């Protein structure tokens, strides 16, 4: 994701933690960074009401597989990350997906440099679908610690409920795309927030560095999921592309 996204994430975080800043829709001050560095229990990511919840579950299985082997090998190089993502999906589905996965990854880099609003417009999303996707990305930017995951998850589940009840007026295809996107983002954010909550760091600066990297990690595969969902028919491609985007952001969490 491009540099201004990182800058925006840092800006949003620091504004939220400023004594003079006013959190949106609340009179309460932002939580202290000292509180954020305490290990917290993260709410589980599952939503059985979403018929596409399995795609998020599989996504996190892929990330867990890759991270465990990166840690065992003490090798977090890009080549190793790519190899392990390919290995996971080869074991799951057969064939050799890595070559086509890397080709798609390279082809998508140009449009992945767009802001999310520009991306949904370029991909031809309806205004309703684009707004819901953008709102979910904004919900992620409002997070200030792993403990905020429950609020993030609740906002996503409201969107999912509104899709399933027909309150969100979009085509069946876009409804399906949105439910797959929310599943991946909801589960991915859990993966990253749980990792940070287990190893928040010993200082506020260390926590801040890890937390921002985790937010960007979850956002990276959510971004990749949007591209894949709109440009490809195969949900396997969506899984592979999102997993690779997120895996490329992995690092040794306890370092």
mmCIF file of C-alpha atoms in Angstrom:
data_model
loop_
_atom_site.group_PDB
_atom_site.id
_atom_site.type_symbol
_atom_site.label_atom_id
_atom_site.label_comp_id
_atom_site.label_asym_id
_atom_site.label_seq_id
_atom_site.Cartn_x
_atom_site.Cartn_y
_atom_site.Cartn_z
ATOM 1 C CA UNK A 1 0.000 0.000 0.000
ATOM 2 C CA UNK A 2 1.417 3.376 -0.803
ATOM 3 C CA UNK A 3 3.212 5.818 1.459
ATOM 4 C CA UNK A 4 0.299 8.211 1.989
ATOM 5 C CA UNK A 5 -1.789 5.355 3.424
ATOM 6 C CA UNK A 6 0.918 4.776 6.035
ATOM 7 C CA UNK A 7 1.094 8.507 6.706
ATOM 8 C CA UNK A 8 -2.680 8.671 7.081
ATOM 9 C CA UNK A 9 -2.677 5.732 9.464
ATOM 10 C CA UNK A 10 -0.022 7.400 11.631
ATOM 11 C CA UNK A 11 -1.876 10.715 11.511
ATOM 12 C CA UNK A 12 -5.207 9.140 12.476
ATOM 13 C CA UNK A 13 -3.593 7.269 15.321
ATOM 14 C CA UNK A 14 -1.761 10.277 16.735
ATOM 15 C CA UNK A 15 -4.809 12.517 16.419
ATOM 16 C CA UNK A 16 -6.858 9.968 18.281
ATOM 17 C CA UNK A 17 -4.285 9.889 21.088
ATOM 18 C CA UNK A 18 -3.908 13.668 21.311
ATOM 19 C CA UNK A 19 -5.203 15.291 24.490
ATOM 20 C CA UNK A 20 -6.770 18.019 22.391
ATOM 21 C CA UNK A 21 -8.309 15.625 19.882
ATOM 22 C CA UNK A 22 -11.977 14.707 20.042
ATOM 23 C CA UNK A 23 -12.845 11.109 19.138
ATOM 24 C CA UNK A 24 -15.637 10.865 16.541
ATOM 25 C CA UNK A 25 -19.146 10.383 17.962
ATOM 26 C CA UNK A 26 -17.870 10.357 21.557
ATOM 27 C CA UNK A 27 -16.999 12.732 24.396
ATOM 28 C CA UNK A 28 -14.523 10.279 25.889
ATOM 29 C CA UNK A 29 -10.789 10.785 25.453
ATOM 30 C CA UNK A 30 -8.762 8.272 23.466
ATOM 31 C CA UNK A 31 -7.282 5.336 25.395
ATOM 32 C CA UNK A 32 -3.770 5.746 26.761
ATOM 33 C CA UNK A 33 -0.970 4.079 24.832
ATOM 34 C CA UNK A 34 0.197 2.642 28.149
ATOM 35 C CA UNK A 35 -3.132 0.841 28.428
ATOM 36 C CA UNK A 36 -2.764 -0.347 24.834
ATOM 37 C CA UNK A 37 0.514 -2.116 25.576
ATOM 38 C CA UNK A 38 -1.214 -4.440 28.052
ATOM 39 C CA UNK A 39 -2.023 -7.895 26.669
ATOM 40 C CA UNK A 40 -5.735 -8.187 25.916
ATOM 41 C CA UNK A 41 -8.157 -10.946 24.986
ATOM 42 C CA UNK A 42 -9.480 -10.437 21.454
ATOM 43 C CA UNK A 43 -13.050 -11.383 20.566
ATOM 44 C CA UNK A 44 -13.275 -14.316 18.151
ATOM 45 C CA UNK A 45 -13.880 -13.281 14.517
ATOM 46 C CA UNK A 46 -16.615 -15.706 13.489
ATOM 47 C CA UNK A 47 -20.032 -14.731 12.134
ATOM 48 C CA UNK A 48 -22.006 -17.886 11.249
ATOM 49 C CA UNK A 49 -24.781 -15.715 9.788
ATOM 50 C CA UNK A 50 -22.499 -14.779 6.904
ATOM 51 C CA UNK A 51 -22.690 -17.606 4.332
ATOM 52 C CA UNK A 52 -19.216 -16.599 3.110
ATOM 53 C CA UNK A 53 -17.569 -16.870 6.525
ATOM 54 C CA UNK A 54 -15.504 -19.873 5.442
ATOM 55 C CA UNK A 55 -13.390 -17.721 3.110
ATOM 56 C CA UNK A 56 -12.168 -15.666 6.061
ATOM 57 C CA UNK A 57 -11.492 -18.809 8.090
ATOM 58 C CA UNK A 58 -9.400 -20.285 5.281
ATOM 59 C CA UNK A 59 -7.612 -16.967 4.852
ATOM 60 C CA UNK A 60 -6.449 -17.031 8.467
ATOM 61 C CA UNK A 61 -5.439 -20.673 8.179
ATOM 62 C CA UNK A 62 -3.164 -19.631 5.317
ATOM 63 C CA UNK A 63 -1.642 -16.779 7.318
ATOM 64 C CA UNK A 64 -1.089 -19.025 10.340
ATOM 65 C CA UNK A 65 0.559 -21.683 8.158
ATOM 66 C CA UNK A 66 2.878 -19.134 6.559
ATOM 67 C CA UNK A 67 3.766 -17.378 9.810
ATOM 68 C CA UNK A 68 4.579 -20.592 11.678
ATOM 69 C CA UNK A 69 6.956 -21.746 8.967
ATOM 70 C CA UNK A 70 8.564 -18.345 8.573
ATOM 71 C CA UNK A 71 9.239 -18.394 12.312
ATOM 72 C CA UNK A 72 10.585 -21.949 12.260
ATOM 73 C CA UNK A 73 12.958 -21.109 9.411
ATOM 74 C CA UNK A 74 13.782 -17.674 10.853
ATOM 75 C CA UNK A 75 13.415 -16.447 7.297
ATOM 76 C CA UNK A 76 10.942 -13.641 6.595
ATOM 77 C CA UNK A 77 12.194 -12.871 3.082
ATOM 78 C CA UNK A 78 9.677 -12.006 0.323
ATOM 79 C CA UNK A 79 10.669 -15.096 -1.662
ATOM 80 C CA UNK A 80 10.004 -17.370 1.312
ATOM 81 C CA UNK A 81 6.629 -15.736 1.958
ATOM 82 C CA UNK A 82 5.590 -16.243 -1.663
ATOM 83 C CA UNK A 83 6.793 -19.841 -1.648
ATOM 84 C CA UNK A 84 4.846 -20.690 1.518
ATOM 85 C CA UNK A 85 1.612 -19.091 0.295
ATOM 86 C CA UNK A 86 1.897 -21.184 -2.867
ATOM 87 C CA UNK A 87 2.623 -24.283 -0.777
ATOM 88 C CA UNK A 88 -0.459 -23.772 1.411
ATOM 89 C CA UNK A 89 -2.847 -23.520 -1.535
ATOM 90 C CA UNK A 90 -1.119 -26.333 -3.401
ATOM 91 C CA UNK A 91 -1.672 -28.583 -0.383
ATOM 92 C CA UNK A 92 -5.293 -27.453 -0.117
ATOM 93 C CA UNK A 93 -6.415 -27.466 -3.742
ATOM 94 C CA UNK A 94 -3.705 -29.275 -5.695
ATOM 95 C CA UNK A 95 -1.866 -28.060 -8.761
ATOM 96 C CA UNK A 96 0.871 -25.446 -8.622
ATOM 97 C CA UNK A 97 -0.769 -22.034 -8.074
ATOM 98 C CA UNK A 98 2.342 -19.968 -7.350
ATOM 99 C CA UNK A 99 3.208 -18.933 -10.921
ATOM 100 C CA UNK A 100 -0.263 -17.625 -11.782
ATOM 101 C CA UNK A 101 -0.581 -16.087 -8.312
ATOM 102 C CA UNK A 102 2.614 -14.083 -8.770
ATOM 103 C CA UNK A 103 1.511 -13.027 -12.264
ATOM 104 C CA UNK A 104 -1.766 -11.654 -10.880
ATOM 105 C CA UNK A 105 0.098 -10.022 -8.007
ATOM 106 C CA UNK A 106 2.365 -8.193 -10.452
ATOM 107 C CA UNK A 107 -0.506 -7.190 -12.752
ATOM 108 C CA UNK A 108 -2.500 -5.746 -9.863
ATOM 109 C CA UNK A 109 0.269 -3.571 -8.427
ATOM 110 C CA UNK A 110 -0.628 -0.554 -10.549
ATOM 111 C CA UNK A 111 -4.250 -0.325 -9.439
ATOM 112 C CA UNK A 112 -3.308 -1.228 -5.872
ATOM 113 C CA UNK A 113 -1.551 2.138 -5.672
ATOM 114 C CA UNK A 114 -4.931 3.862 -5.787
ATOM 115 C CA UNK A 115 -6.807 5.109 -2.740
ATOM 116 C CA UNK A 116 -9.774 2.878 -1.893
ATOM 117 C CA UNK A 117 -12.332 5.387 -3.250
ATOM 118 C CA UNK A 118 -10.411 5.663 -6.514
ATOM 119 C CA UNK A 119 -10.078 1.895 -6.660
ATOM 120 C CA UNK A 120 -13.792 1.137 -6.294
ATOM 121 C CA UNK A 121 -14.573 3.787 -8.912
ATOM 122 C CA UNK A 122 -12.017 2.353 -11.342
ATOM 123 C CA UNK A 123 -13.369 -1.164 -10.797
ATOM 124 C CA UNK A 124 -16.910 -0.006 -11.582
ATOM 125 C CA UNK A 125 -18.476 -0.686 -8.192
ATOM 126 C CA UNK A 126 -21.919 0.748 -7.583
ATOM 127 C CA UNK A 127 -22.068 3.759 -5.257
ATOM 128 C CA UNK A 128 -23.686 1.648 -2.554
ATOM 129 C CA UNK A 129 -21.038 -1.067 -2.673
ATOM 130 C CA UNK A 130 -18.241 1.513 -2.808
ATOM 131 C CA UNK A 131 -19.641 3.401 0.195
ATOM 132 C CA UNK A 132 -19.896 0.269 2.329
ATOM 133 C CA UNK A 133 -16.353 -0.787 1.440
ATOM 134 C CA UNK A 134 -15.051 2.698 2.232
ATOM 135 C CA UNK A 135 -16.947 2.806 5.548
ATOM 136 C CA UNK A 136 -15.316 -0.464 6.613
ATOM 137 C CA UNK A 137 -11.843 0.862 5.796
ATOM 138 C CA UNK A 138 -12.660 3.972 7.837
ATOM 139 C CA UNK A 139 -13.738 1.766 10.750
ATOM 140 C CA UNK A 140 -10.305 0.134 10.653
ATOM 141 C CA UNK A 141 -8.585 3.535 10.736
ATOM 142 C CA UNK A 142 -10.558 4.446 13.874
ATOM 143 C CA UNK A 143 -8.983 1.579 15.822
ATOM 144 C CA UNK A 144 -6.430 2.662 18.424
ATOM 145 C CA UNK A 145 -5.565 -0.658 20.067
ATOM 146 C CA UNK A 146 -6.269 -4.400 19.655
ATOM 147 C CA UNK A 147 -9.075 -4.007 22.213
ATOM 148 C CA UNK A 148 -10.993 -1.989 19.594
ATOM 149 C CA UNK A 149 -11.394 -5.100 17.449
ATOM 150 C CA UNK A 150 -14.806 -5.851 18.982
ATOM 151 C CA UNK A 151 -16.122 -2.469 17.795
ATOM 152 C CA UNK A 152 -14.653 -3.026 14.331
ATOM 153 C CA UNK A 153 -16.210 -6.495 14.155
ATOM 154 C CA UNK A 154 -19.604 -5.162 15.269
ATOM 155 C CA UNK A 155 -19.598 -2.539 12.508
ATOM 156 C CA UNK A 156 -18.817 -5.198 9.918
ATOM 157 C CA UNK A 157 -21.535 -7.512 11.239
ATOM 158 C CA UNK A 158 -24.086 -4.699 10.970
ATOM 159 C CA UNK A 159 -23.165 -4.354 7.293
ATOM 160 C CA UNK A 160 -23.457 -8.126 6.846
ATOM 161 C CA UNK A 161 -26.872 -8.192 8.548
ATOM 162 C CA UNK A 162 -28.060 -5.345 6.324
ATOM 163 C CA UNK A 163 -26.893 -7.192 3.208
ATOM 164 C CA UNK A 164 -28.641 -10.401 4.233
ATOM 165 C CA UNK A 165 -31.866 -8.604 5.195
ATOM 166 C CA UNK A 166 -31.953 -6.629 1.955
ATOM 167 C CA UNK A 167 -31.578 -3.236 3.656
ATOM 168 C CA UNK A 168 -28.513 -2.589 1.512
ATOM 169 C CA UNK A 169 -29.845 -2.322 -2.032
ATOM 170 C CA UNK A 170 -27.256 -3.875 -4.333
ATOM 171 C CA UNK A 171 -27.253 -6.621 -6.948
ATOM 172 C CA UNK A 172 -26.903 -10.254 -5.904
ATOM 173 C CA UNK A 173 -23.407 -10.310 -7.380
ATOM 174 C CA UNK A 174 -22.299 -7.274 -5.390
ATOM 175 C CA UNK A 175 -23.969 -8.614 -2.247
ATOM 176 C CA UNK A 176 -21.946 -11.790 -2.641
ATOM 177 C CA UNK A 177 -18.771 -9.790 -3.220
ATOM 178 C CA UNK A 178 -19.407 -7.630 -0.157
ATOM 179 C CA UNK A 179 -20.035 -10.631 2.109
ATOM 180 C CA UNK A 180 -16.789 -12.255 0.962
ATOM 181 C CA UNK A 181 -14.894 -8.992 1.485
ATOM 182 C CA UNK A 182 -16.261 -8.472 5.005
ATOM 183 C CA UNK A 183 -15.447 -12.061 5.933
ATOM 184 C CA UNK A 184 -11.818 -11.698 4.856
ATOM 185 C CA UNK A 185 -11.333 -8.311 6.538
ATOM 186 C CA UNK A 186 -13.063 -9.378 9.775
ATOM 187 C CA UNK A 187 -10.938 -12.518 10.095
ATOM 188 C CA UNK A 188 -7.717 -10.887 8.919
ATOM 189 C CA UNK A 189 -8.019 -8.035 11.408
ATOM 190 C CA UNK A 190 -8.465 -10.638 14.153
ATOM 191 C CA UNK A 191 -5.277 -12.419 13.076
ATOM 192 C CA UNK A 192 -3.242 -9.228 13.231
ATOM 193 C CA UNK A 193 -4.796 -7.836 16.425
ATOM 194 C CA UNK A 194 -4.401 -11.145 18.246
ATOM 195 C CA UNK A 195 -0.730 -11.258 17.237
ATOM 196 C CA UNK A 196 -0.141 -7.754 18.582
ATOM 197 C CA UNK A 197 -2.139 -8.366 21.765
ATOM 198 C CA UNK A 198 0.104 -11.339 22.569
ATOM 199 C CA UNK A 199 3.264 -9.318 21.975
ATOM 200 C CA UNK A 200 2.415 -5.608 22.371
ATOM 201 C CA UNK A 201 5.964 -4.513 23.112
ATOM 202 C CA UNK A 202 7.628 -3.075 26.187
ATOM 203 C CA UNK A 203 7.222 0.599 25.314
ATOM 204 C CA UNK A 204 4.644 2.918 23.810
ATOM 205 C CA UNK A 205 6.855 3.528 20.783
ATOM 206 C CA UNK A 206 7.295 -0.188 20.166
ATOM 207 C CA UNK A 207 3.553 -0.778 20.475
ATOM 208 C CA UNK A 208 2.801 2.081 18.085
ATOM 209 C CA UNK A 209 5.192 0.673 15.499
ATOM 210 C CA UNK A 210 3.717 -2.826 15.759
ATOM 211 C CA UNK A 211 0.103 -1.651 15.823
ATOM 212 C CA UNK A 212 0.438 0.474 12.686
ATOM 213 C CA UNK A 213 2.145 -2.396 10.859
ATOM 214 C CA UNK A 214 -0.693 -4.704 11.920
ATOM 215 C CA UNK A 215 -3.383 -2.282 10.722
ATOM 216 C CA UNK A 216 -1.595 -2.024 7.384
ATOM 217 C CA UNK A 217 -1.230 -5.809 7.222
ATOM 218 C CA UNK A 218 -4.965 -6.329 7.613
ATOM 219 C CA UNK A 219 -5.695 -3.466 5.241
ATOM 220 C CA UNK A 220 -3.363 -4.883 2.622
ATOM 221 C CA UNK A 221 -5.242 -8.143 2.206
ATOM 222 C CA UNK A 222 -8.600 -6.377 2.423
ATOM 223 C CA UNK A 223 -7.420 -4.160 -0.426
ATOM 224 C CA UNK A 224 -6.264 -7.205 -2.361
ATOM 225 C CA UNK A 225 -9.604 -8.881 -1.720
ATOM 226 C CA UNK A 226 -11.467 -5.928 -3.244
ATOM 227 C CA UNK A 227 -9.352 -6.087 -6.395
ATOM 228 C CA UNK A 228 -9.734 -9.850 -6.745
ATOM 229 C CA UNK A 229 -13.454 -9.938 -5.976
ATOM 230 C CA UNK A 230 -14.242 -7.371 -8.656
ATOM 231 C CA UNK A 231 -11.791 -8.533 -11.339
ATOM 232 C CA UNK A 232 -11.982 -12.335 -10.980
ATOM 233 C CA UNK A 233 -14.772 -14.879 -10.834
ATOM 234 C CA UNK A 234 -12.888 -17.532 -8.861
ATOM 235 C CA UNK A 235 -13.075 -17.253 -5.076
ATOM 236 C CA UNK A 236 -9.901 -19.336 -4.955
ATOM 237 C CA UNK A 237 -8.131 -16.438 -6.661
ATOM 238 C CA UNK A 238 -9.563 -14.104 -4.033
ATOM 239 C CA UNK A 239 -8.196 -16.319 -1.270
ATOM 240 C CA UNK A 240 -4.773 -16.638 -2.865
ATOM 241 C CA UNK A 241 -4.407 -12.951 -3.719
ATOM 242 C CA UNK A 242 -5.524 -11.690 -0.308
ATOM 243 C CA UNK A 243 -3.336 -14.219 1.508
ATOM 244 C CA UNK A 244 -0.267 -13.206 -0.492
ATOM 245 C CA UNK A 245 -0.881 -9.486 0.057
ATOM 246 C CA UNK A 246 -1.155 -10.032 3.803
ATOM 247 C CA UNK A 247 1.691 -12.556 4.045
ATOM 248 C CA UNK A 248 4.055 -10.059 2.438
ATOM 249 C CA UNK A 249 3.449 -7.815 5.485
ATOM 250 C CA UNK A 250 4.372 -10.477 8.060
ATOM 251 C CA UNK A 251 7.302 -10.038 10.409
ATOM 252 C CA UNK A 252 8.495 -11.739 13.615
ATOM 253 C CA UNK A 253 5.850 -10.410 16.015
ATOM 254 C CA UNK A 254 7.924 -10.985 19.145
ATOM 255 C CA UNK A 255 10.935 -9.079 17.822
#
